[in-house]
Short mmCIF file of C-alpha atoms in Angstrom, two decimals:
data_model
loop_
_atom_site.label_atom_id
_atom_site.label_comp_id
_atom_site.label_asym_id
_atom_site.label_seq_id
_atom_site.Cartn_x
_atom_site.Cartn_y
_atom_site.Cartn_z
CA MET A 22 -10.31 -5.21 -4.58
CA ALA A 23 -9.40 -8.47 -2.75
CA LEU A 24 -6.46 -9.05 -5.20
CA ARG A 25 -5.31 -5.43 -4.74
CA THR A 26 -5.35 -5.75 -0.90
CA ALA A 27 -3.45 -9.15 -1.12
CA LEU A 28 -0.77 -7.45 -3.22
CA ALA A 29 -0.56 -4.46 -1.13
CA ARG A 30 -0.14 -6.67 1.99
CA LEU A 31 2.46 -8.62 0.07
CA ALA A 32 4.45 -5.35 -0.53
CA ALA A 33 4.26 -4.53 3.21
CA PHE A 34 5.53 -7.94 4.16
CA ALA A 35 8.34 -7.72 1.59
CA VAL A 36 9.47 -4.37 3.10
CA LEU A 37 9.57 -5.99 6.52
CA ALA A 38 11.34 -9.03 5.27
CA HIS A 39 13.89 -6.83 3.52
CA ALA A 40 14.44 -4.89 6.82
CA LEU A 41 14.96 -8.21 8.59
CA PHE A 42 17.65 -9.46 6.21
CA VAL A 43 19.49 -6.12 5.66
CA PRO A 44 22.07 -6.86 8.55
CA ILE A 45 22.11 -10.59 7.93
CA SER A 46 22.02 -11.81 4.31
CA VAL A 47 22.25 -10.46 0.78
CA ALA A 48 20.28 -13.37 -0.62
CA GLY A 49 17.41 -12.51 1.82
CA MET A 50 17.49 -8.88 0.90
CA GLN A 51 17.32 -9.73 -2.81
CA ILE A 52 14.48 -12.30 -2.42
CA ALA A 53 12.49 -9.80 -0.38
CA LEU A 54 12.99 -7.16 -3.00
CA GLY A 55 11.85 -9.55 -5.58
CA PHE A 56 8.60 -10.12 -3.75
CA ALA A 57 8.26 -6.32 -3.44
CA ILE A 58 8.69 -5.86 -7.18
CA ALA A 59 6.31 -8.60 -7.99
CA ALA A 60 3.66 -6.90 -5.75
CA LEU A 61 4.28 -3.61 -7.46
CA VAL A 62 4.01 -5.12 -10.92
CA GLY A 63 0.88 -7.06 -9.92
CA LEU A 64 -0.73 -3.92 -8.70
CA ARG A 65 0.17 -2.01 -11.78
CA LEU A 66 -1.41 -4.63 -13.86
CA THR A 67 -4.63 -4.12 -11.86
CA GLY A 68 -4.61 -0.40 -12.78
CA VAL A 69 -2.94 1.03 -9.68
CA LYS A 70 -0.20 3.62 -9.97
CA VAL A 71 2.51 2.10 -7.89
CA TRP A 72 5.72 4.18 -8.68
CA ALA A 73 5.84 6.76 -5.82
CA ARG A 74 7.73 9.61 -7.27
CA SER A 75 10.26 11.26 -4.88
CA ALA A 76 13.67 12.99 -4.81
CA LEU A 77 15.26 9.63 -4.56
CA ASP A 78 14.36 8.88 -8.29
CA LEU A 79 16.69 11.18 -10.22
CA PRO A 80 19.93 10.30 -8.50
CA CYS A 81 19.34 6.64 -8.46
CA LEU A 82 18.07 6.39 -12.04
CA ALA A 83 20.85 8.64 -13.41
CA LEU A 84 23.61 6.66 -11.75
CA SER A 85 22.19 3.22 -12.80
CA GLY A 86 21.54 4.68 -16.25
CA ALA A 87 25.04 5.90 -16.51
CA ALA A 88 26.30 2.47 -15.55
CA VAL A 89 24.25 0.85 -18.34
CA VAL A 90 25.39 3.41 -20.85
CA SER A 91 29.08 2.78 -19.81
CA LEU A 92 28.64 -0.86 -20.79
CA GLY A 93 27.63 0.18 -24.29
CA LEU A 94 30.46 2.74 -24.63
CA GLY A 95 32.96 0.25 -23.27
CA ALA A 96 31.76 -2.44 -25.69
CA LEU A 97 32.08 -0.01 -28.63
CA ALA A 98 35.62 0.81 -27.54
CA GLY A 99 36.53 -2.89 -27.54
CA SER A 100 35.69 -3.82 -23.85
CA PRO A 101 32.39 -5.76 -23.78
CA PRO A 102 30.93 -6.98 -20.49
CA VAL A 103 32.81 -9.76 -18.83
CA GLY A 104 29.75 -11.49 -17.37
CA TRP A 105 26.15 -11.11 -16.53
CA HIS A 106 26.58 -10.66 -12.78
CA GLU A 107 29.29 -7.91 -13.24
CA ALA A 108 27.22 -6.10 -15.83
CA THR A 109 24.17 -5.93 -13.51
CA LEU A 110 25.88 -4.86 -10.33
CA TRP A 111 24.09 -1.49 -10.77
CA ARG A 112 20.74 -3.08 -9.75
CA ALA A 113 21.45 -2.43 -6.10
CA ILE A 114 21.43 1.38 -6.78
CA LEU A 115 17.74 1.08 -7.48
CA ALA A 116 16.99 -0.35 -4.00
CA ALA A 117 15.87 2.99 -2.59
CA PRO A 118 13.12 3.93 -4.92
CA VAL A 119 11.87 0.38 -4.99
CA VAL A 120 11.65 0.12 -1.19
CA PHE A 121 10.16 3.56 -0.94
CA SER A 122 7.43 2.64 -3.53
CA ALA A 123 6.67 -0.58 -1.64
CA ILE A 124 6.33 1.34 1.45
CA GLN A 125 3.88 3.76 -0.10
CA VAL A 126 1.73 0.95 -1.52
CA GLY A 127 2.13 -1.35 1.54
CA GLY A 128 1.33 1.39 4.06
CA THR A 129 -2.39 1.23 3.26
CA GLN A 130 -3.55 -1.53 5.64
CA GLY A 131 -5.31 -1.66 8.98
CA ASP A 132 -7.23 0.85 10.96
CA GLY A 133 -5.34 4.06 11.00
CA PRO A 134 -7.00 7.41 11.19
CA LEU A 135 -9.09 6.23 8.31
CA SER A 136 -8.90 2.70 7.05
CA PRO A 137 -8.43 2.64 3.36
CA LEU A 138 -9.89 -0.90 3.20
CA SER A 139 -13.12 -0.32 5.14
CA GLY A 140 -13.52 3.47 5.28
CA GLU A 141 -14.31 3.13 9.09
CA ARG A 142 -12.70 5.35 11.72
CA ALA A 143 -9.94 3.78 14.04
CA GLY A 144 -11.55 2.27 16.99
CA GLU A 145 -14.89 1.60 15.49
CA ARG A 146 -14.10 -2.14 15.10
CA GLY A 147 -11.25 -2.30 17.66
CA ARG A 148 -7.57 -2.96 17.00
CA SER A 149 -6.41 -4.33 13.60
CA PRO A 150 -3.39 -6.62 13.11
CA TRP A 151 -2.69 -4.47 10.19
CA ASP A 152 -2.07 -1.17 12.26
CA PHE A 153 1.66 -1.51 11.69
CA ALA A 154 0.87 -0.67 7.96
CA SER A 155 -1.99 1.86 8.52
CA SER A 156 0.12 4.56 6.71
CA PRO A 157 3.36 4.78 4.80
CA ARG A 158 4.97 6.32 7.79
CA SER A 159 3.83 3.68 10.16
CA LEU A 160 5.20 0.89 7.82
CA ALA A 161 8.51 2.73 7.52
CA LEU A 162 8.98 3.00 11.25
CA THR A 163 7.94 -0.52 11.67
CA ALA A 164 10.57 -1.53 9.08
CA LEU A 165 13.17 0.51 11.04
CA THR A 166 12.15 -1.36 14.26
CA VAL A 167 12.54 -4.75 12.56
CA TRP A 168 15.98 -3.69 11.37
CA ALA A 169 16.89 -2.62 14.85
CA ALA A 170 15.91 -5.95 16.31
CA ALA A 171 17.63 -7.98 13.64
CA ALA A 172 20.85 -5.90 13.78
CA LEU A 173 21.29 -6.92 17.43
CA VAL A 174 22.20 -10.48 16.18
CA PRO A 175 25.34 -9.55 14.07
CA SER A 176 26.14 -6.93 16.63
CA ALA A 177 26.39 -9.55 19.30
CA ILE A 178 28.26 -12.05 17.08
CA ALA A 179 30.82 -9.41 16.31
CA TRP A 180 32.14 -9.64 19.85
CA ALA A 181 32.60 -13.41 19.53
CA GLN A 182 34.23 -13.00 16.14
CA TYR A 183 36.63 -10.36 17.50
CA TRP A 184 37.97 -12.76 20.10
CA THR A 185 37.75 -16.11 18.36
CA GLY A 186 37.13 -15.57 14.64
CA PHE A 187 33.92 -17.56 14.83
CA ASP A 188 32.03 -18.03 11.64
CA PRO A 189 28.28 -18.68 12.32
CA LEU A 190 27.59 -19.63 8.70
CA HIS A 191 30.26 -22.27 8.75
CA ALA A 192 29.02 -23.56 12.08
CA LEU A 193 25.65 -23.93 10.65
CA GLY A 194 26.93 -25.77 7.61
CA LEU A 195 25.99 -22.94 5.24
CA ARG A 196 29.62 -22.08 4.27
CA ALA A 197 32.12 -24.68 3.14
CA HIS A 198 35.18 -22.93 4.49
CA PRO A 199 35.14 -20.60 7.67
CA VAL A 200 35.80 -16.83 7.05
CA SER A 201 38.21 -15.44 9.64
CA ALA A 202 39.55 -12.01 9.06
CA THR A 203 43.01 -11.96 10.68
CA VAL A 204 44.72 -8.67 11.39
CA PRO A 205 48.46 -8.99 10.65
CA ILE A 206 49.52 -5.88 12.64
CA TYR A 207 47.23 -6.96 15.68
CA PRO A 208 47.73 -10.83 16.14
CA GLY A 209 45.48 -12.84 18.34
CA ARG A 210 42.40 -10.86 17.35
CA TYR A 211 40.03 -10.97 14.38
CA ALA A 212 38.07 -8.38 12.46
CA ALA A 213 34.21 -8.86 12.85
CA VAL A 214 32.48 -9.89 9.60
CA GLY A 215 28.99 -10.89 10.95
CA PHE A 216 27.28 -13.10 8.37
CA PHE A 217 29.08 -11.55 5.43
CA ARG A 218 32.47 -12.40 3.70
CA TRP A 219 34.55 -9.44 4.85
CA TYR A 220 34.90 -6.95 7.55
CA GLN A 221 34.32 -3.86 5.43
CA ARG A 222 30.96 -5.27 4.16
CA LEU A 223 29.73 -5.55 7.76
CA ALA A 224 30.77 -1.97 8.51
CA HIS A 225 29.26 -0.58 5.48
CA ASP A 226 26.11 -2.54 5.85
CA LEU A 227 25.40 -1.45 9.49
CA LEU A 228 26.40 2.22 9.19
CA PRO A 229 23.45 3.80 7.17
CA PRO A 230 20.54 2.31 8.94
CA LEU A 231 22.07 2.91 12.47
CA CYS A 232 22.34 6.62 11.49
CA VAL A 233 18.64 6.74 10.76
CA ALA A 234 17.75 4.72 13.86
CA ALA A 235 19.91 6.83 16.20
CA ALA A 236 18.58 10.14 14.69
CA VAL A 237 14.93 9.00 15.16
CA ALA A 238 15.55 7.64 18.63
CA LEU A 239 17.18 10.91 19.69
CA HIS A 240 15.33 13.61 17.93
CA GLY A 241 12.06 11.98 16.59
CA GLY A 242 9.88 12.76 19.43
CA LEU A 243 8.74 9.11 19.87
CA ARG A 244 6.13 8.60 22.61
CA SER A 245 7.01 4.97 23.04
CA ARG A 246 9.84 4.62 25.49
CA TRP A 247 10.63 0.91 24.56
CA LEU A 248 10.81 2.01 20.85
CA ARG A 249 13.31 4.74 21.65
CA LEU A 250 15.29 2.33 23.65
CA LEU A 251 15.25 -0.50 20.90
CA LEU A 252 16.29 1.95 18.20
CA GLY A 253 18.93 3.78 20.16
CA GLY A 254 20.28 0.66 21.91
CA SER A 255 20.48 -1.19 18.48
CA ALA A 256 22.25 1.78 16.85
CA LEU A 257 24.76 1.85 19.82
CA ALA A 258 25.30 -1.92 19.49
CA ALA A 259 25.68 -1.66 15.74
CA ALA A 260 28.21 1.23 16.22
CA ALA A 261 30.19 -1.00 18.55
CA ALA A 262 30.16 -3.80 15.97
CA VAL A 263 31.54 -1.27 13.34
CA VAL A 264 34.32 -0.45 15.72
CA LEU A 265 35.09 -4.28 15.99
CA THR A 266 35.38 -4.68 12.27
CA LEU A 267 38.79 -2.84 12.70
CA SER A 268 38.12 -0.78 9.56
CA ARG A 269 39.97 2.50 9.88
CA ALA A 270 37.70 4.23 7.23
CA ALA A 271 34.56 2.97 9.07
CA TRP A 272 35.86 4.49 12.40
CA VAL A 273 36.39 7.80 10.74
CA THR A 274 33.06 7.99 9.03
CA LEU A 275 31.28 6.63 12.08
CA ALA A 276 32.62 9.65 13.94
CA LEU A 277 31.75 11.80 11.04
CA ALA A 278 28.18 10.70 11.19
CA GLY A 279 28.07 11.38 14.84
CA PHE A 280 29.26 14.93 14.58
CA VAL A 281 26.72 15.57 11.67
CA MET A 282 23.91 14.47 13.76
CA ALA A 283 25.20 16.44 16.84
CA MET A 284 25.79 19.73 15.02
CA SER A 285 22.62 19.58 13.12
CA GLY A 286 20.27 18.75 15.97
CA ALA A 287 18.21 20.94 18.06
CA ARG A 288 20.16 23.81 19.58
CA ALA A 289 19.04 22.95 23.09
CA ARG A 290 20.51 19.48 22.70
CA ARG A 291 23.56 20.31 20.52
CA ARG A 292 26.13 20.81 23.33
CA TRP A 293 25.13 17.52 24.98
CA ALA A 294 25.00 15.70 21.81
CA LEU A 295 28.44 16.94 20.76
CA LEU A 296 29.86 15.96 24.25
CA LEU A 297 28.44 12.42 23.82
CA VAL A 298 30.04 12.09 20.33
CA LEU A 299 33.36 13.13 21.75
CA VAL A 300 33.10 10.88 24.68
CA GLY A 301 32.35 7.98 22.12
CA CYS A 302 35.39 8.98 20.08
CA LEU A 303 37.51 8.90 23.17
CA ALA A 304 36.11 5.53 24.19
CA MET A 305 36.84 4.06 20.70
CA LEU A 306 40.53 5.34 21.05
CA LEU A 307 40.80 3.37 24.26
CA HIS A 308 40.41 0.26 22.30
CA PRO A 309 43.99 -1.30 21.79
CA GLY A 310 43.10 -2.51 18.32
CA VAL A 311 41.99 1.10 17.26
CA ARG A 312 45.27 2.49 18.51
CA VAL A 313 47.43 -0.13 16.78
CA ARG A 314 45.59 0.10 13.57
CA LEU A 315 45.84 4.03 13.59
CA ALA A 316 49.48 3.94 14.58
CA HIS A 317 50.19 1.67 11.48
CA LEU A 318 49.12 4.69 9.33
CA VAL A 319 52.42 6.46 9.90
CA THR A 320 54.60 3.50 8.97
CA PRO A 321 56.22 3.54 5.51
CA ASP A 322 54.30 0.58 4.16
CA ALA A 323 50.90 1.83 5.30
CA THR A 324 49.99 3.40 1.91
CA GLY A 325 52.02 1.27 -0.34
CA ASP A 326 49.07 -0.88 -1.39
CA ARG A 327 46.96 2.16 -2.32
CA ALA A 328 49.82 3.61 -4.36
CA ARG A 329 50.08 0.40 -6.41
CA ILE A 330 46.34 0.22 -6.92
CA TRP A 331 46.01 3.77 -7.96
CA GLY A 332 48.94 3.49 -10.27
CA VAL A 333 47.22 0.62 -12.12
CA CYS A 334 43.88 2.66 -12.28
CA ARG A 335 45.76 5.71 -13.59
CA ALA A 336 47.11 3.61 -16.42
CA VAL A 337 43.58 2.27 -17.30
CA VAL A 338 42.27 5.82 -17.34
CA ALA A 339 45.19 6.98 -19.53
CA ASP A 340 44.30 4.48 -22.11
CA ARG A 341 40.47 4.95 -22.02
CA PRO A 342 39.90 8.45 -20.59
CA LEU A 343 36.52 9.03 -22.22
CA THR A 344 34.72 5.68 -22.41
CA GLY A 345 36.32 3.69 -19.63
CA VAL A 346 36.16 -0.18 -19.69
CA GLY A 347 32.51 -0.62 -18.83
CA PHE A 348 30.78 -0.89 -15.47
CA GLY A 349 31.84 -3.89 -13.53
CA ASN A 350 34.62 -4.78 -15.91
CA LEU A 351 37.71 -3.28 -14.19
CA PRO A 352 38.95 -6.16 -12.17
CA ARG A 353 39.12 -8.43 -15.37
CA ARG A 354 40.11 -5.72 -17.89
CA SER A 355 42.95 -4.40 -15.59
CA VAL A 356 44.73 -7.78 -15.61
CA PRO A 357 47.23 -6.75 -18.24
CA TYR A 358 48.09 -3.57 -16.32
CA TRP A 359 48.61 -5.42 -13.10
CA GLU A 360 51.01 -7.92 -14.90
CA ARG A 361 52.96 -5.08 -16.20
CA LEU A 362 52.96 -2.57 -13.26
CA ALA A 363 52.59 -4.71 -10.12
CA PRO A 364 52.81 -8.44 -10.95
CA ASP A 365 53.37 -9.66 -7.34
CA TYR A 366 50.36 -7.80 -5.90
CA PRO A 367 47.59 -10.37 -5.04
CA LEU A 368 44.45 -8.21 -4.65
CA ARG A 369 43.26 -7.11 -7.99
CA ALA A 370 39.87 -5.48 -7.88
CA TRP A 371 38.70 -1.82 -8.25
CA CYS A 372 40.50 1.41 -7.43
CA HIS A 373 39.50 1.52 -3.63
CA ASP A 374 38.05 4.89 -4.41
CA SER A 375 34.46 4.89 -5.81
CA PHE A 376 35.08 8.14 -7.92
CA PHE A 377 38.40 6.70 -9.25
CA SER A 378 36.69 3.51 -10.25
CA ALA A 379 33.76 5.35 -11.83
CA TRP A 380 36.01 7.28 -14.10
CA ALA A 381 38.13 4.08 -14.96
CA GLU A 382 34.80 2.23 -15.93
CA GLY A 383 32.63 4.78 -17.36
CA GLY A 384 34.77 7.90 -18.03
CA PRO A 385 33.44 11.48 -17.15
CA LEU A 386 29.80 10.40 -17.70
CA LEU A 387 29.81 7.78 -14.83
CA PHE A 388 31.98 10.01 -12.71
CA ALA A 389 29.62 12.95 -13.05
CA ALA A 390 26.51 10.69 -12.26
CA LEU A 391 28.18 9.45 -9.14
CA VAL A 392 28.86 13.02 -7.97
CA ALA A 393 25.32 14.06 -8.83
CA PHE A 394 24.08 11.00 -6.86
CA TRP A 395 25.48 12.27 -3.59
CA VAL A 396 24.88 15.91 -4.16
CA LEU A 397 21.17 15.42 -5.30
CA LEU A 398 20.32 13.07 -2.36
CA ALA A 399 21.96 15.59 0.13
CA ARG A 400 19.97 18.38 -1.24
CA ALA A 401 16.70 16.39 -0.99
CA PHE A 402 17.14 15.59 2.56
CA LEU A 403 18.39 19.04 3.56
CA ARG A 404 15.15 20.30 2.07
CA TRP A 405 13.07 17.67 4.05
CA ARG A 406 15.04 18.54 7.15
CA ARG A 407 13.75 22.13 6.94
CA ASP A 408 10.16 21.32 5.97
CA GLY A 409 9.24 18.32 8.06
CA ASP A 410 7.82 17.91 11.58
CA GLU A 411 9.74 16.60 14.47
CA LEU A 412 9.93 12.86 13.38
CA GLY A 413 10.48 13.92 9.64
CA ARG A 414 13.32 16.28 10.60
CA ALA A 415 14.99 13.51 12.66
CA ALA A 416 14.71 10.98 9.83
CA ALA A 417 16.16 13.47 7.40
CA LEU A 418 18.93 14.21 9.81
CA GLY A 419 19.79 10.43 10.06
CA ALA A 420 19.78 10.21 6.31
CA LEU A 421 22.19 13.14 5.95
CA ALA A 422 24.44 11.49 8.41
CA ALA A 423 24.37 8.24 6.55
CA LEU A 424 25.04 10.04 3.23
CA ALA A 425 28.03 11.86 4.74
CA ALA A 426 29.46 8.65 6.15
CA MET A 427 28.99 6.63 3.09
CA ALA A 428 30.20 9.36 0.67
CA ALA A 429 33.34 9.50 2.86
CA ASN A 430 33.63 5.70 2.82
CA SER A 431 33.41 5.88 -1.00
CA LEU A 432 36.75 7.75 -1.10
CA ALA A 433 38.57 4.69 0.38
CA HIS A 434 36.48 1.78 -0.77
CA ASP A 435 34.39 0.78 -3.76
CA ILE A 436 30.93 0.65 -2.23
CA LEU A 437 29.11 0.87 -5.57
CA TYR A 438 30.11 -2.73 -6.22
CA SER A 439 29.17 -4.08 -2.64
CA SER A 440 25.59 -5.28 -2.52
CA GLU A 441 25.65 -5.11 1.30
CA ALA A 442 26.52 -1.44 1.38
CA MET A 443 24.14 -0.30 -1.51
CA TYR A 444 21.13 -2.33 -0.19
CA ALA A 445 21.69 -0.96 3.32
CA LEU A 446 22.06 2.54 2.07
CA GLY A 447 18.95 2.21 -0.11
CA PHE A 448 16.91 0.88 2.83
CA ALA A 449 18.05 3.68 5.12
CA LEU A 450 17.25 6.35 2.53
CA ALA A 451 13.87 4.82 1.60
CA VAL A 452 12.72 4.68 5.23
CA ALA A 453 14.12 8.18 5.96
CA ALA A 454 12.25 9.53 2.95
CA ALA A 455 9.00 7.86 3.86
CA LEU A 456 9.27 9.47 7.24
CA ALA A 457 10.31 12.98 6.13
CA ARG A 458 8.74 13.40 2.71
CA PRO A 459 6.22 16.19 2.87
CA GLY A 460 3.65 14.32 0.99
CA THR A 461 3.52 11.75 3.90
CA ILE A 462 4.06 13.84 6.96
CA ALA A 463 1.23 14.47 9.47
CA ALA A 464 2.02 18.08 9.55
CA ARG A 465 0.46 18.44 6.09
CA SER A 466 -2.94 17.55 7.50
CA GLY A 467 -2.39 19.48 10.66
CA GLU A 468 -1.73 16.66 12.93
CA ARG A 469 1.18 15.88 15.15
CA GLY A 470 3.58 13.52 13.35
CA SER A 471 5.37 11.82 16.28
CA ALA A 472 4.71 8.26 16.69
CA SER A 473 2.56 6.81 19.38
CA PRO A 474 3.19 3.37 21.09
CA ARG A 475 -0.03 2.06 19.45
CA THR A 476 -0.01 3.24 15.87
CA PHE A 477 3.53 4.79 15.53
CA SER A 478 2.10 7.77 13.43
CA ALA A 479 -0.84 9.81 13.09
CA ALA A 480 -0.33 10.53 9.34
CA PRO A 481 -3.27 9.58 7.10
CA PRO A 482 -2.72 6.59 4.91
CA ARG A 483 -2.68 6.91 1.12
CA VAL A 484 -5.50 5.00 -0.49
CA VAL A 485 -4.80 2.23 -3.02
CA SER A 486 -7.83 2.07 -5.22
#
């Protein structure tokens, strides 16, 4: 019993550590996930069933499985994996079910409505330091709160980076060479990168969790005013940082996420929510960098890069239409095509379109798995959006906004190969699922599911035996 309790607490701490590092460090995210997996494996060895089945499983397992199969098909067709790192980039896809399972296991501590550790009612022994993990829902909301606090750091640094190109990791001696994302068509200013290596990575990292945080703050019925202010304020600060990345696709998808939340919210608030989104879009257009970057779209050379990239990808697909070159292999396997079709182009990576890249690397199998990934996840959260209580519906709405934004981003960027994007999306979906899933909502036991300032949620905890 003591070992199981320790492992469950380790899982809870791993979830919170992962939430802390999501907006800051890929290495930190991966280390935290490693501890979460270790806790889950340890509990399974003690006889506890730790895999929390949910609608997150099929799309994530199907996409990662298709990626692995594509490696085999590519190898059979003469394109073996180019390296261990590239061949395992699919591991980030599994972040959502892993974090969700860790939340379900870790959310069994403290003195909730019924403590799974003591069997005593809350209040019989006073407050417990483990109340933040008294139920999966409490732990999920605590993790979202940790993310909100942590996201304020890169959101603030983004302003300094926009004006000066300041690199905090280089200043701390953690990066040998400073990263400053200059903007050729907007001299004198820099695109914000946060603690990451490029501006799109910061935008794609902040966008999914901020959607969930904003939806929960606006529509979740939270009783705690400070919690609403923290989640809402952090979401607003993160949205401003996304604007300062000067990524055009991120601007469009940020607005798309806002409209999804406004149009899908409660009817009584829909008009005001839509007005706020429109005001936010107008405010974004007042930024001179936004206007300059958008005006550049009408110039003749604005789409020249995409035309060359897609020309190379078309040639790869034409040569291997059924098998592709194997997941993660495209940058290396496409070198002969670049030398033949665009020898002077310096940026040789994927297709700048996740669906195009999927076909080039895994043929119709990987392409279909990617389409199913977005469709199945949207279907699951639409169902949870209908069936949940107030907090559950808000979390599902935030997840739907995140899915819409990231699916749209995938049309212009290769987010499958960005650990920052996929870990952030997985975290947002796992938290939203833990808050919205019918199996964990308080409505199932006839209780109100909105969060209180003391215990966050009245949902009964799941017992780890």
